CSV table of C-alpha atoms and ligand atoms in Angstrom, one decimal:
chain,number,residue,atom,x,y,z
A,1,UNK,CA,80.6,97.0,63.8
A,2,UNK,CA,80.0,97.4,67.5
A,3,UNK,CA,82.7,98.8,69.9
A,4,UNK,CA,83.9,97.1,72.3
A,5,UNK,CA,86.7,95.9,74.6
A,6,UNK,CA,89.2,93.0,73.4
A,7,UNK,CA,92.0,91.9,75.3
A,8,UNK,CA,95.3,92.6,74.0
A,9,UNK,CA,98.1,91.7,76.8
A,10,UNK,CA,98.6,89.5,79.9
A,11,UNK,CA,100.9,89.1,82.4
A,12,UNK,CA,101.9,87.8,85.8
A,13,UNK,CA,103.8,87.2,88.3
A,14,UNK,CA,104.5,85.5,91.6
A,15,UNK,CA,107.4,86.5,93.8
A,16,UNK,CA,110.8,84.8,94.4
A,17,UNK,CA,109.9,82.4,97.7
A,18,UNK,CA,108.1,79.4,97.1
A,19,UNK,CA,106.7,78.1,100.5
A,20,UNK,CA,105.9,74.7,100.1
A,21,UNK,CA,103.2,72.8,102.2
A,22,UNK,CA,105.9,71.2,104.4
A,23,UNK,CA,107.2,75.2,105.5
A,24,UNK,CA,103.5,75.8,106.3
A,25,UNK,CA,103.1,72.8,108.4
A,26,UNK,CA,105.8,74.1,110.6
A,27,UNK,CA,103.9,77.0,111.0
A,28,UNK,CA,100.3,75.6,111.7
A,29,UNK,CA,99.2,72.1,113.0
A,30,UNK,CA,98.4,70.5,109.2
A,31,UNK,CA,100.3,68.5,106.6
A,32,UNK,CA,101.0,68.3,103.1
A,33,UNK,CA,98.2,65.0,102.3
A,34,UNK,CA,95.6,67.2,104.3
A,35,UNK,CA,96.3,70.1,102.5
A,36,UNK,CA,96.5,68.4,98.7
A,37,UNK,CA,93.1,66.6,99.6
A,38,UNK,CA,91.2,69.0,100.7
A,39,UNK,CA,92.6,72.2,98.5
A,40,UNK,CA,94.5,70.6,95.7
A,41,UNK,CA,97.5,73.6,96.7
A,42,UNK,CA,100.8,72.1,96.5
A,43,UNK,CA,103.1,75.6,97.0
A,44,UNK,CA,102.3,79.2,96.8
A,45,UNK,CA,104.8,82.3,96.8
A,46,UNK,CA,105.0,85.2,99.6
A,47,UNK,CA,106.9,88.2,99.1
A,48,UNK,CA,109.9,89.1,101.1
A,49,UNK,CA,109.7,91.7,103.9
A,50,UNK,CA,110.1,95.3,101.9
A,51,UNK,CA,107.9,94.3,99.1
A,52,UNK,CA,104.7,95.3,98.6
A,53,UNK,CA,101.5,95.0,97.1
A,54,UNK,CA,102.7,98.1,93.8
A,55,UNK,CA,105.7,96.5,93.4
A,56,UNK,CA,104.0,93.2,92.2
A,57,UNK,CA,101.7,95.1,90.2
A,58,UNK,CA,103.9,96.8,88.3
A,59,UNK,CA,106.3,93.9,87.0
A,60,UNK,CA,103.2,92.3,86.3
A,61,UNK,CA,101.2,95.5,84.6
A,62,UNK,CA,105.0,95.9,82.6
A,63,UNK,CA,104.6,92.4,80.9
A,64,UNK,CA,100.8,93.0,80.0
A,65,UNK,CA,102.2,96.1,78.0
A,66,UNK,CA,104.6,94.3,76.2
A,67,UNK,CA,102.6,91.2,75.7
A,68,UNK,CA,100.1,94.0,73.7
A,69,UNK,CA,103.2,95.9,72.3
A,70,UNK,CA,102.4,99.2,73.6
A,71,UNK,CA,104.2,101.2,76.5
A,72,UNK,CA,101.4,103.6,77.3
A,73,UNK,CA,97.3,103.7,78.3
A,74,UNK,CA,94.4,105.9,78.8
A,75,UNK,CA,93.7,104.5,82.5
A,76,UNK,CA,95.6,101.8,85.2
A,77,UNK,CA,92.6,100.3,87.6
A,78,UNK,CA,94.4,97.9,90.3
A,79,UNK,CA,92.3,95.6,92.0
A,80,UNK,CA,93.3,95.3,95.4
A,81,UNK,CA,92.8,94.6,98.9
A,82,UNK,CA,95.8,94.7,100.3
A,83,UNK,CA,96.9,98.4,99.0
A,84,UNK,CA,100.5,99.4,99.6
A,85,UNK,CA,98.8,102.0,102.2
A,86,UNK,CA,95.2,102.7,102.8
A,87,UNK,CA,95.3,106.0,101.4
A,88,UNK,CA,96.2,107.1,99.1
A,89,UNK,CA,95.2,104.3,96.4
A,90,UNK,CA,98.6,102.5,95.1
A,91,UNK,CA,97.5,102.9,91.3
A,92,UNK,CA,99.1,106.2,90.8
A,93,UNK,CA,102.6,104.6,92.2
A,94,UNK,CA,102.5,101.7,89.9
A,95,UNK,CA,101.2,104.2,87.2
A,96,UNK,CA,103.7,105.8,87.6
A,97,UNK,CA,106.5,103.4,88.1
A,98,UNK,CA,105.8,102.1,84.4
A,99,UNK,CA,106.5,105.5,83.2
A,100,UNK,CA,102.4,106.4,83.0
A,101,UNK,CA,102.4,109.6,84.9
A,102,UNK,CA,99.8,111.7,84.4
A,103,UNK,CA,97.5,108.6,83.0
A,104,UNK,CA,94.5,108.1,85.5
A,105,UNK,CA,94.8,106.0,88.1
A,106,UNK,CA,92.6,104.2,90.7
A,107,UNK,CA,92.6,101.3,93.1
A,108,UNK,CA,89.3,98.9,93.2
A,109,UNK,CA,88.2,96.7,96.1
A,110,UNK,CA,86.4,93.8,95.8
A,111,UNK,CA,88.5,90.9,97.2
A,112,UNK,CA,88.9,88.0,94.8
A,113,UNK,CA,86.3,89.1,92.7
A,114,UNK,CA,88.4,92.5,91.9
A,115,UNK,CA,89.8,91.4,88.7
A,116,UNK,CA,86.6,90.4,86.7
A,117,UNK,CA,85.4,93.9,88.8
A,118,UNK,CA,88.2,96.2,86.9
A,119,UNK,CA,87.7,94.2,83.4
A,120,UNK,CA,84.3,95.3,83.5
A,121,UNK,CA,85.0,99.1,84.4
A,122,UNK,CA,87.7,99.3,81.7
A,123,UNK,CA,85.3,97.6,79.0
A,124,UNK,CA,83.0,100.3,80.3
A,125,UNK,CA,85.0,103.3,79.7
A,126,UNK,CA,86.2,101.9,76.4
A,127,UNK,CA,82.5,101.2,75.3
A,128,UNK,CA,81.9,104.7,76.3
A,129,UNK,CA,84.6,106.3,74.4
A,130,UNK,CA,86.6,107.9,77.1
A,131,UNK,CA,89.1,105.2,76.9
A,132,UNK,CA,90.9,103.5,73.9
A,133,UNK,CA,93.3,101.4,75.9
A,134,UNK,CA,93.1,100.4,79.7
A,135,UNK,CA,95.6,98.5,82.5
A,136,UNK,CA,93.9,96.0,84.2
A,137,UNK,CA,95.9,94.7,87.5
A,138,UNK,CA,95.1,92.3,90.2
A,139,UNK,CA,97.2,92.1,92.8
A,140,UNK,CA,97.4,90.8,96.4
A,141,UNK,CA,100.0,90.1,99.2
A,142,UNK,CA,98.1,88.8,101.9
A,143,UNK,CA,101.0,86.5,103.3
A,144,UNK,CA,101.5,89.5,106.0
A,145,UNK,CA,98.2,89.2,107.2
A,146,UNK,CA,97.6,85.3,107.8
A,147,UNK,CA,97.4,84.9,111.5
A,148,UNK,CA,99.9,82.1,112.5
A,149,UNK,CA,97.4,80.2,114.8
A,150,UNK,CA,94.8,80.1,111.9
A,151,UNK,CA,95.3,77.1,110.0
A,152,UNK,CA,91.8,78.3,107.7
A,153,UNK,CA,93.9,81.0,105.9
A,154,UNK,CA,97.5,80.5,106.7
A,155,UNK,CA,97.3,77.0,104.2
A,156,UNK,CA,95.6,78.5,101.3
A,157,UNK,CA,97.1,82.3,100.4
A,158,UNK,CA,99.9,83.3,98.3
A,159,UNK,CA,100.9,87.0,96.9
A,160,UNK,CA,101.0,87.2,93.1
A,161,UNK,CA,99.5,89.8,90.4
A,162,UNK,CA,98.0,89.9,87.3
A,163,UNK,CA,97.4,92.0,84.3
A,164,UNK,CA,95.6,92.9,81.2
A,165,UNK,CA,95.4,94.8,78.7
A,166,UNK,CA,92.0,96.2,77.1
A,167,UNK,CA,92.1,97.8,73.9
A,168,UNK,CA,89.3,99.5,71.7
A,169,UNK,CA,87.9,96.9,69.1
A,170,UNK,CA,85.1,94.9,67.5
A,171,UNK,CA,82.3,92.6,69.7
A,172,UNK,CA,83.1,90.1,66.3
A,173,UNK,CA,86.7,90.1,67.2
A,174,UNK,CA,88.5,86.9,69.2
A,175,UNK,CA,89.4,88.7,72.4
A,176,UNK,CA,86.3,90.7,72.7
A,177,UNK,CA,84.9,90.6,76.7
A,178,UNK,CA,81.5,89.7,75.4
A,179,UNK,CA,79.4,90.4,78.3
A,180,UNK,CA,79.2,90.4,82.6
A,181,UNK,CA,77.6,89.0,85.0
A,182,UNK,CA,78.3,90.5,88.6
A,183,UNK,CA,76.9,91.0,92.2
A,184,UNK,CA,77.7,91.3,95.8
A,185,UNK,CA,75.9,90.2,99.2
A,186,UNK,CA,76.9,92.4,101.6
A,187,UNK,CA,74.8,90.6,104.3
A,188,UNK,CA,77.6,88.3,104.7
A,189,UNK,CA,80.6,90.7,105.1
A,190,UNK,CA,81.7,88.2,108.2
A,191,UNK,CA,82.2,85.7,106.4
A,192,UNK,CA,85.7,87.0,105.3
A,193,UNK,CA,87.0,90.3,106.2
A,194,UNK,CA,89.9,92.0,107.6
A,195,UNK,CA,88.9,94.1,111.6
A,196,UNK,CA,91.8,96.4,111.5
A,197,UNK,CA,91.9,99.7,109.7
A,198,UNK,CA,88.9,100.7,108.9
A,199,UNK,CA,86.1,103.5,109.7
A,200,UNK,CA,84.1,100.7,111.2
A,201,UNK,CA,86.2,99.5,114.1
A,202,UNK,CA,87.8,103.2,114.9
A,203,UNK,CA,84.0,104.3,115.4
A,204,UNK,CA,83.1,101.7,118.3
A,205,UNK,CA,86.6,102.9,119.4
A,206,UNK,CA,87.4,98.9,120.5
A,207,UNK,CA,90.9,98.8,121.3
A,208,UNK,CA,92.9,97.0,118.4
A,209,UNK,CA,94.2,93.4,119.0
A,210,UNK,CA,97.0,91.5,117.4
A,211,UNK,CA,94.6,89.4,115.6
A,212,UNK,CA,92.4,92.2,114.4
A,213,UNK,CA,95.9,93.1,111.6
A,214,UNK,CA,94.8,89.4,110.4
A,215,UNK,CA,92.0,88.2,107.5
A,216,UNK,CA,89.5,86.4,108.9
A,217,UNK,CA,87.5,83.5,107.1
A,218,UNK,CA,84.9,80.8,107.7
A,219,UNK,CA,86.1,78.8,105.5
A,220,UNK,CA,83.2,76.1,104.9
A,221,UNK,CA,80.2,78.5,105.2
A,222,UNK,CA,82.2,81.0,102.3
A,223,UNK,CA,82.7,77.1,100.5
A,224,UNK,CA,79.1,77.1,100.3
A,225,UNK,CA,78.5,80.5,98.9
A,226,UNK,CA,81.2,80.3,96.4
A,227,UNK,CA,80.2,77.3,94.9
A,228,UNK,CA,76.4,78.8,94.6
A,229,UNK,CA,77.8,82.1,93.4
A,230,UNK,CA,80.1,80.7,90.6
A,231,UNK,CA,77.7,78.7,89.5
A,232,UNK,CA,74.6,81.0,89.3
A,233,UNK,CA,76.8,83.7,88.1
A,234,UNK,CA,78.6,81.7,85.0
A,235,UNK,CA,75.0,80.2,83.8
A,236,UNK,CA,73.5,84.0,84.3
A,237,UNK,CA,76.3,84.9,81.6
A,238,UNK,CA,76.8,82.3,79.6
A,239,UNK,CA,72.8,82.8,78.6
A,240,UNK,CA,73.3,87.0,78.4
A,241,UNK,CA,76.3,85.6,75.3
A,242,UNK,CA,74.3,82.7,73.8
A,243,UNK,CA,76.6,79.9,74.8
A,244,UNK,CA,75.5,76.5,76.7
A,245,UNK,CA,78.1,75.0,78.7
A,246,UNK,CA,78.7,72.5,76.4
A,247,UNK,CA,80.1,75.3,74.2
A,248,UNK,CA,82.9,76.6,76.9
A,249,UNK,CA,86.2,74.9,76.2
A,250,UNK,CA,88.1,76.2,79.1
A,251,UNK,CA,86.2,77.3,82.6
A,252,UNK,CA,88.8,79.3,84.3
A,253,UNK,CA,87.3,79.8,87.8
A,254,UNK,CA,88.8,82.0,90.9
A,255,UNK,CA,91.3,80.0,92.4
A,256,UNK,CA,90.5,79.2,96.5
A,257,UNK,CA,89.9,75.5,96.4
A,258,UNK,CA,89.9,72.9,93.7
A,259,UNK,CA,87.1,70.9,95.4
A,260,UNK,CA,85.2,74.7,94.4
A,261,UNK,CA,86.4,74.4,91.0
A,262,UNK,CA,85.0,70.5,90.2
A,263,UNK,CA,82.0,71.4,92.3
A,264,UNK,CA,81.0,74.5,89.9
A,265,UNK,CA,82.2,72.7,86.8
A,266,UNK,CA,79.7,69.6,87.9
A,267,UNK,CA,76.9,71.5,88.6
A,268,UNK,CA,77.4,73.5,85.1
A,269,UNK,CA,78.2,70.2,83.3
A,270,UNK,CA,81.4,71.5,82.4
A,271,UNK,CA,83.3,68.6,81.7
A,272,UNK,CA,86.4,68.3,84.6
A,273,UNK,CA,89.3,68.7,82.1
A,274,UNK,CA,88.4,71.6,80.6
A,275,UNK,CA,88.6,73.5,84.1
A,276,UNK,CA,91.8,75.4,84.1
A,277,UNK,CA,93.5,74.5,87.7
A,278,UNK,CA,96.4,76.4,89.0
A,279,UNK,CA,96.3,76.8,92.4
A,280,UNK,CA,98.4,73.6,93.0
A,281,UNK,CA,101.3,76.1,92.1
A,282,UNK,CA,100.6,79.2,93.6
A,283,UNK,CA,97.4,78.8,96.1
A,284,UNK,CA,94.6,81.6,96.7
A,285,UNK,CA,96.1,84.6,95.3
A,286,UNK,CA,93.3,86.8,95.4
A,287,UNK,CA,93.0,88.8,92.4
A,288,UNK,CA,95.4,88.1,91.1
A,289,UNK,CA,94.4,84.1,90.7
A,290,UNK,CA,92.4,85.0,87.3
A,291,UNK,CA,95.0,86.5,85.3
A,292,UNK,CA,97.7,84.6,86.6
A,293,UNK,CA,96.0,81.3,86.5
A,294,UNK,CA,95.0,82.6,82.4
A,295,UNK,CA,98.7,83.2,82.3
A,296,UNK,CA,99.8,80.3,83.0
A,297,UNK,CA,97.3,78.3,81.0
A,298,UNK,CA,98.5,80.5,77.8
A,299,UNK,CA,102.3,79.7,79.0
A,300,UNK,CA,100.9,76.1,78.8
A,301,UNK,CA,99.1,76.1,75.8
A,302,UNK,CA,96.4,75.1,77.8
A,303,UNK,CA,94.7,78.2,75.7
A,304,UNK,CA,95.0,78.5,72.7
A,305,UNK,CA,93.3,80.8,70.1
A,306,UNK,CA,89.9,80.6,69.0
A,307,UNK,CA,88.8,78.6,71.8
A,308,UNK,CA,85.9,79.9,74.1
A,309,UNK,CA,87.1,80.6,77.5
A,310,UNK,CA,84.2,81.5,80.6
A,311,UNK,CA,86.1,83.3,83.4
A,312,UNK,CA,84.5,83.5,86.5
A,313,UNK,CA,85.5,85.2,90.6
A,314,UNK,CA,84.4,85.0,94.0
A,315,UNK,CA,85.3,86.7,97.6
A,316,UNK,CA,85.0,88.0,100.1
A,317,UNK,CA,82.3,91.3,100.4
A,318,UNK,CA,80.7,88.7,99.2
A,319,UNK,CA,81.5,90.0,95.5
A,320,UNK,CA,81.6,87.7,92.7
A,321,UNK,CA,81.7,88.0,88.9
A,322,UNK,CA,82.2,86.2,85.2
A,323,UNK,CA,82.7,87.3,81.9
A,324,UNK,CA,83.7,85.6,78.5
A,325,UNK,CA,85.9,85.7,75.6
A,326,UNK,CA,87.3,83.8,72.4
A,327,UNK,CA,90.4,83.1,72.7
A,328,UNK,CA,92.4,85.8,70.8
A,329,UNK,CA,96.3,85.3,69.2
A,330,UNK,CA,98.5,87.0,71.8
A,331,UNK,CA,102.2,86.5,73.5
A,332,UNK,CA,102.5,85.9,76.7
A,333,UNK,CA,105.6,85.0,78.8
A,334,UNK,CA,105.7,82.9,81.7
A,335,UNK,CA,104.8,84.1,85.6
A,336,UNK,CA,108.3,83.5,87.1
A,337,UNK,CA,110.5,86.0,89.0
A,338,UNK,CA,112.8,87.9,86.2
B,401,UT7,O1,89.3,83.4,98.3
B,401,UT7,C1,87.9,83.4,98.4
B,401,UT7,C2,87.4,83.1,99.8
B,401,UT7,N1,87.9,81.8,100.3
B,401,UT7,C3,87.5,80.6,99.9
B,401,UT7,O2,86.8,80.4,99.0
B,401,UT7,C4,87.9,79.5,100.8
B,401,UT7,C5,86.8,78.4,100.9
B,401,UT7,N2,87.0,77.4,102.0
B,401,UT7,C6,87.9,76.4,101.9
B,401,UT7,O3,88.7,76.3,100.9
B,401,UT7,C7,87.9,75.3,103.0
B,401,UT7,O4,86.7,75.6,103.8
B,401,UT7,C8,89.1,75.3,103.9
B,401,UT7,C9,90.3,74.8,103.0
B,401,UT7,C10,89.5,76.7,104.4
B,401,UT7,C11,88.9,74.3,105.0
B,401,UT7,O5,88.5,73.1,104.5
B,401,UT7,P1,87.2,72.3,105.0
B,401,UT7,O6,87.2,71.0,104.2
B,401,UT7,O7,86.1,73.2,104.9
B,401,UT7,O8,87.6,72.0,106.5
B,401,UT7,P2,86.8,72.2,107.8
B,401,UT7,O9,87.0,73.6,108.3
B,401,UT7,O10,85.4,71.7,107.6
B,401,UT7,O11,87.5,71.1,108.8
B,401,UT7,C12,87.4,69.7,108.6
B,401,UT7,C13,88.3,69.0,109.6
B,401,UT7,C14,88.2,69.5,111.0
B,401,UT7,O12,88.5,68.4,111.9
B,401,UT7,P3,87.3,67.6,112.6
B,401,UT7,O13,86.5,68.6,113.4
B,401,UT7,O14,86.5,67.0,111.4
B,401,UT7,O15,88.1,66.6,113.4
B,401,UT7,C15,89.2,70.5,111.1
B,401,UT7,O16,89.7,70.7,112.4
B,401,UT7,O17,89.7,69.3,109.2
B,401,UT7,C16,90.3,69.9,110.2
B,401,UT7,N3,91.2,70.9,109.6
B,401,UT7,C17,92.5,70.8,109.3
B,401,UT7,N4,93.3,69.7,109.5
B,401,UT7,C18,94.5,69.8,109.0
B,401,UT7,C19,90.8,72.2,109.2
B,401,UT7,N5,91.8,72.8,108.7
B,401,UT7,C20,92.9,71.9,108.7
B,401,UT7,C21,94.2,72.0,108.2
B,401,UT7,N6,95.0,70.9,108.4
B,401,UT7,N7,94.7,73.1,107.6
């Protein structure tokens, strides 16, 4: 026997407005065949004006409970980067909007990577014994930061969140999180970032400017890095677990670009239909895109159990991370808007 953290329950979500790829080209100078080709995103979802970031997390942290049939936990970590405010963290609000007051509660920041980021912090705290049971969230609205002249960011984002649930358990069990692989380059901070807000820009007291309030990417240079990063990362894993690639029946990578994902997957030699794609439904969502993107696959039966799943992140920071589980026997129900 050897202790460690299984997954239990998922869920997701995506808010109610689907924005299609002909909204966004009245919006920026692109078009729907330039966005398919070169992104594979067909719509994505933005929240409505008085919605925010906790508010996704929770309807999506409420179905992870009940998809594990339990209504409480020992801990809620929320990956985020667009917090309801930036202090204080918005896991105690959604904490305690699910009825989980008292229950620790903290927010974790690292972009797109945040999700595979709070996975490993909860498996920690289980493996350590201070946990039995831990929340996992991703969530992101980043819709109400695209700048409208940037054509980079404004095609590829959508709001969304994601949850799971980590219980106590056996490394022999299906579900177990079986080991991580994960790593930053701070070096290239630039590449995406948001100005506003932060201790950096109020120290070189630079007055703020409209587009400062916006994310900014360079979008082939953080192309480059994420296919390296995904790549290195996954094969740095899949050895720590014993598996080859041949042995991953689903490669469920973050979800920015599907020229990213069939880059990775060909430089792993994971066959092309075995990568889970999602994106063509609901964009970038930040991190949110693991969860939900495992969501939907589940919804699908795209997953199914017993099969062995590599997961795998990148963003901005540059943060990136993988992990990797057997596919265990849970419910799941679908991402839409109740
Ligand atoms: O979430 C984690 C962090 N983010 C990412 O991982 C995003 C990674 N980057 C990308 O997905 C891609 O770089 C983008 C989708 C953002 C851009 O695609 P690209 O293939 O790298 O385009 P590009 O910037 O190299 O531009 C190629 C051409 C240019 O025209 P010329 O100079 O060749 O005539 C651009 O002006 O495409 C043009 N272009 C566009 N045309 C129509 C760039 N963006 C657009 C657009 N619509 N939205």
């Amino acid at each position: 026997m050897s202790r460690a953290a299984v997954l239990a329950g998922l869920g997701a979500m995506v808010p109610e407005r689907a924005v299609d790829n002909e909204e966004i080209s009245r919006i920026v100078d692109t078009d729907d065949e330039w966005i398919r080709t070169r992104t594979g995103i067909g719509r994505r979802y933005w929240a409505d004006p008085g919605t925010a970031t906790g508010d996704l997390a929770a309807v999506a942290g409420r179905r992870a409970l009940e998809s594990a049939g339990v209504d409480t936990v020992d801990q809620v970590i929320l990956a985020t980067s667009t917090p309801n405010r930036p202090m204080p963290a918005t896991a105690p609000e959604v904490a305690s909007a699910l009825g989980l007051d008292g229950v620790p509660g903290f927010d974790l920041s690292a972009a797109c990577a945040g999700f595979v980021y709070g996975l490993q912090s909860a498996a920690g705290a289980i493996a350590a014994g201070f946990a039995e049971r831990v929340l996992v969230i991703g969530a992101d609205i980043w819709s109400t930061r695209l700048d409208p002249e940037d054509r980079a960011t404004a095609i590829i984002f959508g709001d969304g969140a994601g949850a799971a649930v980590l219980r106590a358990g056996d490394a022999a069990e299906p579900g177990a999180l079986l080991g991580f692989d994960l790593g930053s380059d701070g070096a290239n901070r630039d590449l995406a970032f948001l100005p506003a807000g932060g201790s950096r820009q109020r120290s070189e007291r630079a007055p703020l400017r409209d587009a400062d309030n916006y994310l900014a990417m360079r979008g082939k240079e953080i192309f480059t890095h994420a296919v390296e990063r995904m790549a290195g990362s996954s094969e740095a894993l899949l050895d720590s677990v014993g598996w080859t690639a041949a042995d991953v029946d689903r490669f469920v990578g973050h979800q920015a670009n599907v020229r990213i994902l069939h880059t990775v997957a060909d430089v792993m030699t994971v066959p092309r239909e075995r990568v889970v794609v999602h994106l063509d439904k609901v964009g970038n969502t930040s991190a949110a895109s693991i969860p939900l993107a495992l969501t939907d696959a589940a919804v699908e039966g795209r997953l199914t159990p017993g099969q062995k799943v590599l997961l795998t992140s990148f963003g901005g920071g540059l943060s990136w991370g993988s992990t990797a589980l057997s596919w265990p026997d849970i419910k799941v129900s679908g991402i839409e808007t109740a």
